[in-house]
Amino acid sequence: SYELTQPLSVSVALGQTARITCGGNNIGSKNVHWYQQKPGQAPVLVIYRDSNRPSGIPERFSGSNSGNTATLTISRAQAGDEADYYCQVWDSSTSYVFGTGTKVTVL
Amino acid sequence: EVQLVESGGGLVQPGGSLRLSCAASGFTFSSYAMHWVRQAPGKGLEYVSAISSNGGSTYYANSVKGRFTISRDNSKNTLYLQMGSLRAEDMAVYYCARAPDPHYGDYGGDYFDYWGQGTLVTVSS
């Protein structure tokens, strides 16, 4: 089965840049999507198909994907960006797969 | 505005059954595939099930296959998840989610663009 690995936590200073990685075998050949989940709330799509932002998502959120690692970048981090972030792909053998999740703390 | 509102969660004994509902509004429900995703307390997201827009195709994760049944009533704009033979490991918040593209295969694409707020299922004696 296909697996996605994320760091447990990432800390970023207010106004600086946070990078959250998502590792998977040849993940660069797949479409990667990212969700933000704040405590007690439902996930919200922040990036789809590697680097596309849904309407209403700030330009500070961006994504890239190559080789065995996809990355979600949060520029000019704000206190409101504190949340859990999950990557997700579709795999032909495993169907929809979520990453292990990363807790982002803004210092 | 797209809205998905789950209901039907609650406390159930191991081996018991429960039916979850997801009421949809703000879009043409009958055109979109729908999905269920769950999250155990303090854990990550786990994919559960999918249903095509007309209900003719369904998919289940191995962890629930044979115990859960997904269905929909397009006349009522409602998605369902009938859960049976419930186990402690089924305890979770269950989210319904919409697939983004009515024209992308049976299940509407490879991600989820809108999610409901979730309903909690507790399995305990």
Coordinates of C-alpha atoms in Angstrom, one line a residue:
Chain A
S1 CA 0.0 0.0 0.0
Y2 CA 1.1 3.6 -0.6
E3 CA 2.2 5.7 2.3
L4 CA 2.8 9.4 2.9
T5 CA 5.1 10.6 5.6
Q6 CA 5.0 14.0 7.2
P7 CA 7.0 15.6 10.0
L8 CA 5.0 15.5 13.3
S9 CA 5.5 19.2 13.9
V10 CA 6.9 22.4 12.3
S11 CA 7.5 25.7 14.1
V12 CA 7.8 29.0 12.4
A13 CA 8.3 32.5 13.7
L14 CA 5.6 35.1 13.0
G15 CA 6.1 36.5 9.6
Q16 CA 8.6 33.9 8.5
T17 CA 8.2 31.0 6.1
A18 CA 7.1 27.5 7.0
R19 CA 7.7 24.4 4.8
I20 CA 5.9 21.2 5.4
T21 CA 7.1 18.1 3.6
C22 CA 5.2 15.1 2.4
G23 CA 7.3 12.1 1.4
G24 CA 6.1 9.2 -0.7
N25 CA 7.6 6.8 -3.3
N26 CA 7.8 8.7 -6.6
I27 CA 5.2 11.2 -5.3
G28 CA 6.3 13.6 -8.1
S29 CA 4.3 11.4 -10.5
K30 CA 1.1 11.9 -8.5
N31 CA -1.2 14.9 -7.9
V32 CA -0.8 16.1 -4.3
H33 CA -3.4 18.0 -2.4
W34 CA -3.2 19.7 1.0
Y35 CA -5.7 20.4 3.7
Q36 CA -5.6 22.6 6.8
Q37 CA -7.5 21.5 9.9
K38 CA -7.9 23.8 12.9
P39 CA -8.9 22.3 16.3
G40 CA -12.5 21.2 16.4
Q41 CA -13.0 22.1 12.7
A42 CA -13.4 20.2 9.4
P43 CA -10.4 20.1 7.0
V44 CA -10.2 22.9 4.4
L45 CA -8.6 22.4 1.0
V46 CA -5.7 24.8 0.7
I47 CA -3.8 23.4 -2.3
Y48 CA -4.9 21.0 -5.0
R49 CA -3.0 19.3 -7.8
D50 CA 0.4 20.2 -6.4
S51 CA 0.3 24.0 -6.6
N52 CA -3.2 25.3 -7.3
R53 CA -5.0 27.4 -4.7
P54 CA -8.8 27.3 -4.3
S55 CA -10.7 30.5 -4.3
G56 CA -10.3 32.3 -1.0
I57 CA -7.0 30.8 -0.1
P58 CA -4.3 33.4 0.4
E59 CA -1.4 33.6 -2.0
R60 CA 0.9 33.0 1.0
F61 CA 0.0 29.3 0.6
S62 CA 1.9 27.5 -2.2
G63 CA 2.9 24.0 -3.2
S64 CA 5.4 22.1 -5.1
N65 CA 6.1 18.4 -5.9
S66 CA 9.1 16.6 -7.3
G67 CA 10.8 13.3 -6.9
N68 CA 9.9 11.7 -3.6
T69 CA 8.8 14.9 -1.8
A70 CA 6.0 17.3 -2.0
T71 CA 6.1 20.6 -0.1
L72 CA 3.5 23.0 1.2
T73 CA 5.0 26.5 1.8
I74 CA 3.4 29.1 4.0
S75 CA 4.9 32.5 3.5
R76 CA 4.7 35.4 6.0
A77 CA 3.2 33.0 8.6
Q78 CA 0.3 34.4 10.7
A79 CA -1.1 33.3 14.0
G80 CA -4.2 32.1 12.2
D81 CA -2.1 29.6 10.2
E82 CA -1.7 27.5 13.3
A83 CA -3.3 24.2 12.4
D84 CA -2.7 20.6 11.4
Y85 CA -1.9 20.1 7.8
Y86 CA -2.4 16.9 5.8
C87 CA -1.2 16.0 2.3
Q88 CA -3.3 13.6 0.2
V89 CA -2.9 11.6 -3.0
W90 CA -4.9 9.1 -5.0
D91 CA -3.1 5.8 -5.6
S92 CA -4.3 3.1 -8.0
S93 CA -3.7 0.4 -5.4
T94 CA -4.6 2.2 -2.2
S95 CA -7.2 4.8 -3.4
Y96 CA -7.3 8.0 -1.4
V97 CA -4.3 8.2 0.9
F98 CA -3.7 10.9 3.6
G99 CA -0.4 11.8 5.1
T100 CA 0.3 11.4 8.8
G101 CA -0.3 15.1 9.5
T102 CA 1.9 18.0 10.6
K103 CA 1.1 20.4 13.4
V104 CA 2.2 23.9 12.6
T105 CA 3.0 26.2 15.5
V106 CA 3.5 30.0 14.9
L107 CA 5.9 31.4 17.5
Chain B
E1 CA -22.8 28.5 -0.8
V2 CA -22.0 24.8 -0.6
Q3 CA -23.1 23.3 2.7
L4 CA -22.7 19.7 4.0
V5 CA -24.3 18.9 7.4
E6 CA -23.8 15.5 8.9
S7 CA -26.0 14.0 11.6
G8 CA -26.8 10.6 13.2
G9 CA -23.7 10.1 15.3
G10 CA -23.9 9.0 18.9
L11 CA -23.0 6.2 21.3
V12 CA -23.4 2.6 20.1
Q13 CA -22.3 -0.7 21.7
P14 CA -19.7 -2.9 20.0
G15 CA -21.4 -5.0 17.4
G16 CA -24.2 -2.4 17.0
S17 CA -25.4 -0.4 14.0
L18 CA -25.8 3.3 13.2
R19 CA -26.8 5.3 10.1
L20 CA -25.1 8.6 9.4
S21 CA -26.7 11.2 7.1
C22 CA -25.2 14.2 5.2
A23 CA -27.6 16.8 4.0
A24 CA -26.2 18.8 1.1
S25 CA -27.2 22.2 -0.2
G26 CA -25.9 25.0 -2.4
F27 CA -25.0 22.8 -5.4
T28 CA -26.6 20.3 -7.7
F29 CA -26.2 17.3 -5.4
S30 CA -27.1 14.7 -8.1
S31 CA -24.2 15.8 -10.3
Y32 CA -21.4 15.1 -7.8
A33 CA -19.8 12.0 -6.4
M34 CA -19.6 12.0 -2.6
H35 CA -17.3 10.5 0.0
W36 CA -16.9 9.7 3.7
V37 CA -13.7 10.3 5.6
R38 CA -13.2 9.6 9.3
Q39 CA -10.8 10.8 12.1
A40 CA -10.3 8.9 15.3
P41 CA -9.8 11.0 18.4
G42 CA -6.4 12.7 18.3
K43 CA -5.5 10.8 15.0
G44 CA -5.2 11.6 11.4
L45 CA -7.6 11.4 8.5
E46 CA -8.7 8.0 7.1
Y47 CA -10.6 7.4 3.9
V48 CA -13.8 5.4 4.3
S49 CA -16.1 5.2 1.2
A50 CA -17.2 6.7 -2.1
I51 CA -20.4 6.8 -4.2
S52 CA -20.8 8.0 -7.7
S53 CA -23.3 10.7 -8.6
N54 CA -26.1 8.3 -9.6
G55 CA -25.3 5.8 -6.8
G56 CA -24.4 3.1 -9.3
S57 CA -20.8 2.8 -8.2
T58 CA -19.5 2.4 -4.7
Y59 CA -16.1 2.0 -3.1
Y60 CA -15.0 0.9 0.4
A61 CA -11.8 0.9 2.3
N62 CA -10.7 -2.5 3.3
S63 CA -11.2 -1.6 7.0
V64 CA -15.0 -1.2 6.5
K65 CA -15.8 -3.4 3.5
G66 CA -18.6 -5.8 4.3
R67 CA -19.7 -3.8 7.4
F68 CA -20.6 -0.3 6.0
T69 CA -22.9 0.6 3.2
I70 CA -22.8 4.0 1.4
S71 CA -25.9 5.2 -0.4
R72 CA -27.6 8.4 -1.5
D73 CA -31.1 9.8 -2.2
N74 CA -30.7 12.5 -4.9
S75 CA -34.4 13.5 -4.4
K76 CA -33.6 14.5 -0.8
N77 CA -30.0 15.8 -1.5
T78 CA -28.8 13.4 1.2
L79 CA -25.8 11.0 1.5
Y80 CA -25.9 8.1 3.9
L81 CA -23.5 5.7 5.6
Q82 CA -25.0 2.6 7.2
M83 CA -22.5 1.2 9.7
G84 CA -22.8 -2.3 11.1
S85 CA -20.8 -4.7 13.3
L86 CA -19.2 -1.6 14.8
R87 CA -15.9 -2.0 16.6
A88 CA -13.9 0.2 19.0
E89 CA -11.6 1.1 16.2
D90 CA -14.6 2.6 14.2
M91 CA -14.9 5.3 16.9
A92 CA -14.2 8.6 15.1
V93 CA -15.6 11.8 13.7
Y94 CA -17.1 11.0 10.3
Y95 CA -17.0 13.7 7.6
C96 CA -18.8 13.7 4.4
A97 CA -16.9 15.4 1.5
R98 CA -17.6 16.4 -2.0
A99 CA -15.5 15.4 -5.0
P100 CA -14.8 18.5 -7.2
D101 CA -15.4 17.3 -10.7
P102 CA -18.6 15.8 -12.0
H103 CA -16.8 14.7 -15.2
Y104 CA -13.8 13.0 -13.6
G105 CA -14.4 9.2 -13.5
D106 CA -16.9 7.5 -11.2
Y107 CA -15.8 9.3 -8.0
G108 CA -15.4 12.8 -9.2
G109 CA -11.7 13.4 -8.9
D110 CA -8.7 12.8 -6.7
Y111 CA -9.4 15.2 -3.9
F112 CA -12.2 16.8 -1.9
D113 CA -13.2 20.4 -2.2
Y114 CA -15.9 20.8 0.5
W115 CA -16.3 19.0 3.8
G116 CA -19.0 18.9 6.4
Q117 CA -18.4 19.7 10.1
G118 CA -18.4 16.0 11.0
T119 CA -20.5 13.8 13.4
L120 CA -19.0 11.8 16.2
V121 CA -19.5 8.1 16.5
T122 CA -18.6 6.6 19.9
V123 CA -18.3 2.8 20.2
S124 CA -18.3 1.6 23.7
S125 CA -20.1 -0.7 26.1

